mmCIF file of N, CA and C in Angstrom:
data_model
loop_
_atom_site.group_PDB
_atom_site.id
_atom_site.type_symbol
_atom_site.label_atom_id
_atom_site.label_comp_id
_atom_site.label_asym_id
_atom_site.label_seq_id
_atom_site.Cartn_x
_atom_site.Cartn_y
_atom_site.Cartn_z
ATOM 1 N N UNK A 1 0.807 -0.960 -0.130
ATOM 2 C CA UNK A 1 -0.086 -0.267 -0.208
ATOM 3 C C UNK A 1 1.393 1.179 -0.025
ATOM 4 N N UNK A 2 0.821 1.864 -1.392
ATOM 5 C CA UNK A 2 1.515 3.475 -1.109
ATOM 6 C C UNK A 2 0.773 4.632 -0.316
ATOM 7 N N UNK A 3 1.478 5.944 0.313
ATOM 8 C CA UNK A 3 0.352 6.594 0.928
ATOM 9 C C UNK A 3 1.257 7.928 0.289
ATOM 10 N N UNK A 4 0.566 8.762 0.339
ATOM 11 C CA UNK A 4 0.748 10.482 -0.078
ATOM 12 C C UNK A 4 1.119 10.416 1.833
ATOM 13 N N UNK A 5 1.983 11.437 2.143
ATOM 14 C CA UNK A 5 2.172 12.339 3.120
ATOM 15 C C UNK A 5 2.327 13.759 3.229
ATOM 16 N N UNK A 6 2.214 14.073 4.132
ATOM 17 C CA UNK A 6 2.468 15.959 3.646
ATOM 18 C C UNK A 6 3.771 15.966 4.416
ATOM 19 N N UNK A 7 4.598 17.326 3.720
ATOM 20 C CA UNK A 7 5.677 17.395 3.503
ATOM 21 C C UNK A 7 6.219 18.830 4.442
ATOM 22 N N UNK A 8 4.678 19.092 5.074
ATOM 23 C CA UNK A 8 5.342 20.417 5.355
ATOM 24 C C UNK A 8 3.814 20.691 7.166
ATOM 25 N N UNK A 9 3.953 21.054 8.062
ATOM 26 C CA UNK A 9 2.741 21.141 9.214
ATOM 27 C C UNK A 9 1.424 22.659 8.187
ATOM 28 N N UNK A 10 0.755 22.393 8.094
ATOM 29 C CA UNK A 10 -0.367 23.299 8.180
ATOM 30 C C UNK A 10 -1.709 22.725 7.697
ATOM 31 N N UNK A 11 -2.805 24.188 6.808
ATOM 32 C CA UNK A 11 -4.119 23.486 6.908
ATOM 33 C C UNK A 11 -4.183 22.646 5.654
ATOM 34 N N UNK A 12 -4.828 21.771 5.503
ATOM 35 C CA UNK A 12 -5.606 21.332 4.429
ATOM 36 C C UNK A 12 -6.426 22.018 3.147
ATOM 37 N N UNK A 13 -6.298 22.958 2.763
ATOM 38 C CA UNK A 13 -6.925 23.767 2.000
ATOM 39 C C UNK A 13 -7.686 23.305 1.005
ATOM 40 N N UNK A 14 -7.455 22.247 0.087
ATOM 41 C CA UNK A 14 -8.332 21.641 -0.649
ATOM 42 C C UNK A 14 -8.104 20.377 -1.181
ATOM 43 N N UNK A 15 -8.499 19.694 -1.345
ATOM 44 C CA UNK A 15 -8.413 17.973 -1.718
ATOM 45 C C UNK A 15 -8.890 17.647 -3.029
ATOM 46 N N UNK A 16 -8.109 17.480 -4.155
ATOM 47 C CA UNK A 16 -7.767 17.591 -5.475
ATOM 48 C C UNK A 16 -8.481 16.536 -5.881
ATOM 49 N N UNK A 17 -8.818 15.146 -5.223
ATOM 50 C CA UNK A 17 -9.217 13.494 -5.196
ATOM 51 C C UNK A 17 -10.084 12.539 -4.059
ATOM 52 N N UNK A 18 -10.436 11.996 -4.901
ATOM 53 C CA UNK A 18 -11.832 11.632 -4.342
ATOM 54 C C UNK A 18 -11.066 10.161 -4.618
ATOM 55 N N UNK A 19 -12.020 9.223 -3.280
ATOM 56 C CA UNK A 19 -11.665 7.778 -3.832
ATOM 57 C C UNK A 19 -12.204 6.872 -4.536
ATOM 58 N N UNK A 20 -10.989 6.309 -5.300
ATOM 59 C CA UNK A 20 -11.082 5.691 -6.578
ATOM 60 C C UNK A 20 -10.858 6.919 -8.101
ATOM 61 N N UNK A 21 -10.693 7.495 -8.034
ATOM 62 C CA UNK A 21 -9.404 8.329 -8.573
ATOM 63 C C UNK A 21 -8.452 7.840 -8.937
ATOM 64 N N UNK A 22 -7.920 8.086 -10.239
ATOM 65 C CA UNK A 22 -6.755 7.451 -10.567
ATOM 66 C C UNK A 22 -5.957 8.690 -10.435
ATOM 67 N N UNK A 23 -4.452 8.564 -10.328
ATOM 68 C CA UNK A 23 -3.456 9.032 -9.731
ATOM 69 C C UNK A 23 -2.287 8.563 -10.223
ATOM 70 N N UNK A 24 -1.624 9.777 -11.093
ATOM 71 C CA UNK A 24 -0.251 9.488 -11.540
ATOM 72 C C UNK A 24 1.052 10.021 -10.474
ATOM 73 N N UNK A 25 2.276 9.602 -10.810
ATOM 74 C CA UNK A 25 3.606 10.317 -9.948
ATOM 75 C C UNK A 25 3.451 12.006 -10.276
ATOM 76 N N UNK A 26 3.838 12.616 -9.487
ATOM 77 C CA UNK A 26 3.949 13.313 -9.183
ATOM 78 C C UNK A 26 2.627 14.543 -9.785
ATOM 79 N N UNK A 27 1.265 13.565 -9.559
ATOM 80 C CA UNK A 27 -0.239 14.614 -9.923
ATOM 81 C C UNK A 27 -0.308 15.238 -8.390
ATOM 82 N N UNK A 28 -1.088 16.021 -8.553
ATOM 83 C CA UNK A 28 -1.345 17.564 -7.417
ATOM 84 C C UNK A 28 -2.432 16.744 -6.781
ATOM 85 N N UNK A 29 -2.739 16.423 -5.420
ATOM 86 C CA UNK A 29 -3.814 15.504 -4.718
ATOM 87 C C UNK A 29 -4.304 16.535 -4.178
ATOM 88 N N UNK A 30 -3.691 17.426 -3.430
ATOM 89 C CA UNK A 30 -3.929 18.389 -2.468
ATOM 90 C C UNK A 30 -3.287 19.597 -2.261
ATOM 91 N N UNK A 31 -3.706 20.545 -1.380
ATOM 92 C CA UNK A 31 -3.132 21.868 -1.322
ATOM 93 C C UNK A 31 -3.243 21.868 0.209
ATOM 94 N N UNK A 32 -1.702 22.599 0.531
ATOM 95 C CA UNK A 32 -1.618 22.989 2.181
ATOM 96 C C UNK A 32 -1.538 24.241 1.700
ATOM 97 N N UNK A 33 -1.882 25.066 2.960
ATOM 98 C CA UNK A 33 -1.813 26.088 3.575
ATOM 99 C C UNK A 33 -0.899 26.326 4.301
ATOM 100 N N UNK A 34 0.355 26.874 4.313
ATOM 101 C CA UNK A 34 1.222 26.937 5.321
ATOM 102 C C UNK A 34 1.807 28.767 5.156
ATOM 103 N N UNK A 35 1.947 29.025 6.329
ATOM 104 C CA UNK A 35 2.420 30.928 6.207
ATOM 105 C C UNK A 35 1.973 31.319 5.561
ATOM 106 N N UNK A 36 0.327 31.113 5.264
ATOM 107 C CA UNK A 36 0.133 32.028 3.959
ATOM 108 C C UNK A 36 0.201 31.574 2.758
ATOM 109 N N UNK A 37 0.950 30.572 2.518
ATOM 110 C CA UNK A 37 1.459 30.271 1.357
ATOM 111 C C UNK A 37 1.022 28.791 0.829
ATOM 112 N N UNK A 38 0.178 28.446 -0.582
ATOM 113 C CA UNK A 38 -0.166 27.585 -1.190
ATOM 114 C C UNK A 38 0.891 26.329 -1.420
ATOM 115 N N UNK A 39 0.909 25.436 -1.017
ATOM 116 C CA UNK A 39 1.749 24.221 -1.050
ATOM 117 C C UNK A 39 1.112 22.893 -1.903
ATOM 118 N N UNK A 40 1.396 22.491 -3.134
ATOM 119 C CA UNK A 40 1.061 21.223 -3.755
ATOM 120 C C UNK A 40 1.645 20.173 -2.933
ATOM 121 N N UNK A 41 0.359 19.067 -2.614
ATOM 122 C CA UNK A 41 0.743 17.863 -2.058
ATOM 123 C C UNK A 41 0.639 17.101 -3.794
ATOM 124 N N UNK A 42 2.025 16.395 -3.962
ATOM 125 C CA UNK A 42 1.748 15.035 -5.034
ATOM 126 C C UNK A 42 1.704 14.056 -4.475
ATOM 127 N N UNK A 43 1.323 13.394 -5.518
ATOM 128 C CA UNK A 43 1.891 11.939 -5.619
ATOM 129 C C UNK A 43 2.926 11.499 -6.051
ATOM 130 N N UNK A 44 3.573 10.538 -5.452
ATOM 131 C CA UNK A 44 4.809 9.906 -5.050
ATOM 132 C C UNK A 44 4.759 8.317 -6.064
ATOM 133 N N UNK A 45 3.989 8.646 -6.462
ATOM 134 C CA UNK A 45 3.651 6.526 -7.645
ATOM 135 C C UNK A 45 2.297 7.218 -8.016
ATOM 136 N N UNK A 46 2.182 6.712 -8.657
ATOM 137 C CA UNK A 46 0.992 6.062 -9.579
ATOM 138 C C UNK A 46 0.084 5.172 -8.749
ATOM 139 N N UNK A 47 -1.354 5.099 -8.878
ATOM 140 C CA UNK A 47 -2.118 4.620 -8.270
ATOM 141 C C UNK A 47 -3.640 5.230 -8.177
ATOM 142 N N UNK A 48 -4.219 4.622 -7.789
ATOM 143 C CA UNK A 48 -5.727 4.441 -7.868
ATOM 144 C C UNK A 48 -6.048 5.264 -6.057
ATOM 145 N N UNK A 49 -6.633 6.007 -5.685
ATOM 146 C CA UNK A 49 -7.329 6.747 -4.550
ATOM 147 C C UNK A 49 -8.458 5.743 -3.354
ATOM 148 N N UNK A 50 -7.478 5.117 -2.752
ATOM 149 C CA UNK A 50 -8.436 3.939 -1.619
ATOM 150 C C UNK A 50 -9.266 4.624 -0.871
ATOM 151 N N UNK A 51 -8.278 5.626 -0.063
ATOM 152 C CA UNK A 51 -8.969 5.932 1.342
ATOM 153 C C UNK A 51 -7.750 7.725 1.375
ATOM 154 N N UNK A 52 -9.107 8.656 1.684
ATOM 155 C CA UNK A 52 -8.677 9.850 2.084
ATOM 156 C C UNK A 52 -8.711 9.840 3.601
ATOM 157 N N UNK A 53 -7.717 10.393 4.067
ATOM 158 C CA UNK A 53 -7.759 9.807 5.399
ATOM 159 C C UNK A 53 -7.504 11.253 6.507
ATOM 160 N N UNK A 54 -7.753 12.468 5.303
ATOM 161 C CA UNK A 54 -8.188 14.647 6.005
ATOM 162 C C UNK A 54 -9.279 14.668 5.424
ATOM 163 N N UNK A 55 -9.768 15.771 6.231
ATOM 164 C CA UNK A 55 -10.458 17.132 5.533
ATOM 165 C C UNK A 55 -10.076 17.794 5.222
ATOM 166 N N UNK A 56 -10.879 18.739 4.057
ATOM 167 C CA UNK A 56 -10.143 19.968 3.960
ATOM 168 C C UNK A 56 -10.527 21.226 5.058
ATOM 169 N N UNK A 57 -9.698 21.982 5.461
ATOM 170 C CA UNK A 57 -10.201 22.389 7.058
ATOM 171 C C UNK A 57 -9.095 21.902 8.167
ATOM 172 N N UNK A 58 -9.244 20.745 7.888
ATOM 173 C CA UNK A 58 -7.437 19.499 8.859
ATOM 174 C C UNK A 58 -6.373 20.471 9.299
ATOM 175 N N UNK A 59 -6.239 20.759 10.187
ATOM 176 C CA UNK A 59 -4.848 20.842 10.441
ATOM 177 C C UNK A 59 -4.026 19.130 10.254
ATOM 178 N N UNK A 60 -2.802 19.177 9.958
ATOM 179 C CA UNK A 60 -1.983 18.143 9.166
ATOM 180 C C UNK A 60 -0.396 18.668 9.580
ATOM 181 N N UNK A 61 0.029 17.396 9.983
ATOM 182 C CA UNK A 61 1.405 17.820 10.949
ATOM 183 C C UNK A 61 2.332 17.380 9.713
ATOM 184 N N UNK A 62 4.011 17.572 10.032
ATOM 185 C CA UNK A 62 4.733 17.020 8.734
ATOM 186 C C UNK A 62 4.532 15.856 8.701
ATOM 187 N N UNK A 63 4.365 14.476 7.794
ATOM 188 C CA UNK A 63 5.006 13.111 8.413
ATOM 189 C C UNK A 63 3.535 12.770 8.345
ATOM 190 N N UNK A 64 2.280 13.377 8.426
ATOM 191 C CA UNK A 64 1.057 12.627 8.725
ATOM 192 C C UNK A 64 0.587 12.064 6.994
ATOM 193 N N UNK A 65 -0.390 11.023 7.222
ATOM 194 C CA UNK A 65 -0.933 10.087 5.918
ATOM 195 C C UNK A 65 -1.812 11.432 5.440
ATOM 196 N N UNK A 66 -1.756 11.599 4.296
ATOM 197 C CA UNK A 66 -2.951 12.060 3.594
ATOM 198 C C UNK A 66 -4.166 12.022 2.616
ATOM 199 N N UNK A 67 -3.459 10.235 2.118
ATOM 200 C CA UNK A 67 -4.300 9.413 1.951
ATOM 201 C C UNK A 67 -3.766 8.164 1.424
ATOM 202 N N UNK A 68 -4.745 7.284 0.936
ATOM 203 C CA UNK A 68 -3.683 6.097 0.833
ATOM 204 C C UNK A 68 -3.893 5.281 -0.531
ATOM 205 N N UNK A 69 -3.237 4.912 -1.612
ATOM 206 C CA UNK A 69 -3.067 4.747 -3.334
ATOM 207 C C UNK A 69 -3.035 3.184 -3.095
ATOM 208 N N UNK A 70 -4.088 2.447 -3.738
ATOM 209 C CA UNK A 70 -3.695 1.506 -4.273
ATOM 210 C C UNK A 70 -3.595 0.511 -5.480
#
């Protein structure tokens, strides 16, 4: 099982995918808001979104799992 993790602490501003969506390596899957900047969160591998672990507006710490790919 592959995961997409948060690369720095911040608020989940927007989630760009939903369960069942196919994603490609390098594709933006969410946007994190931190220090008034928008930081894209990208998939590091190809896969299909199995489960999203967070919601828009949630605070996420660096290293937390955003979503699982299969």
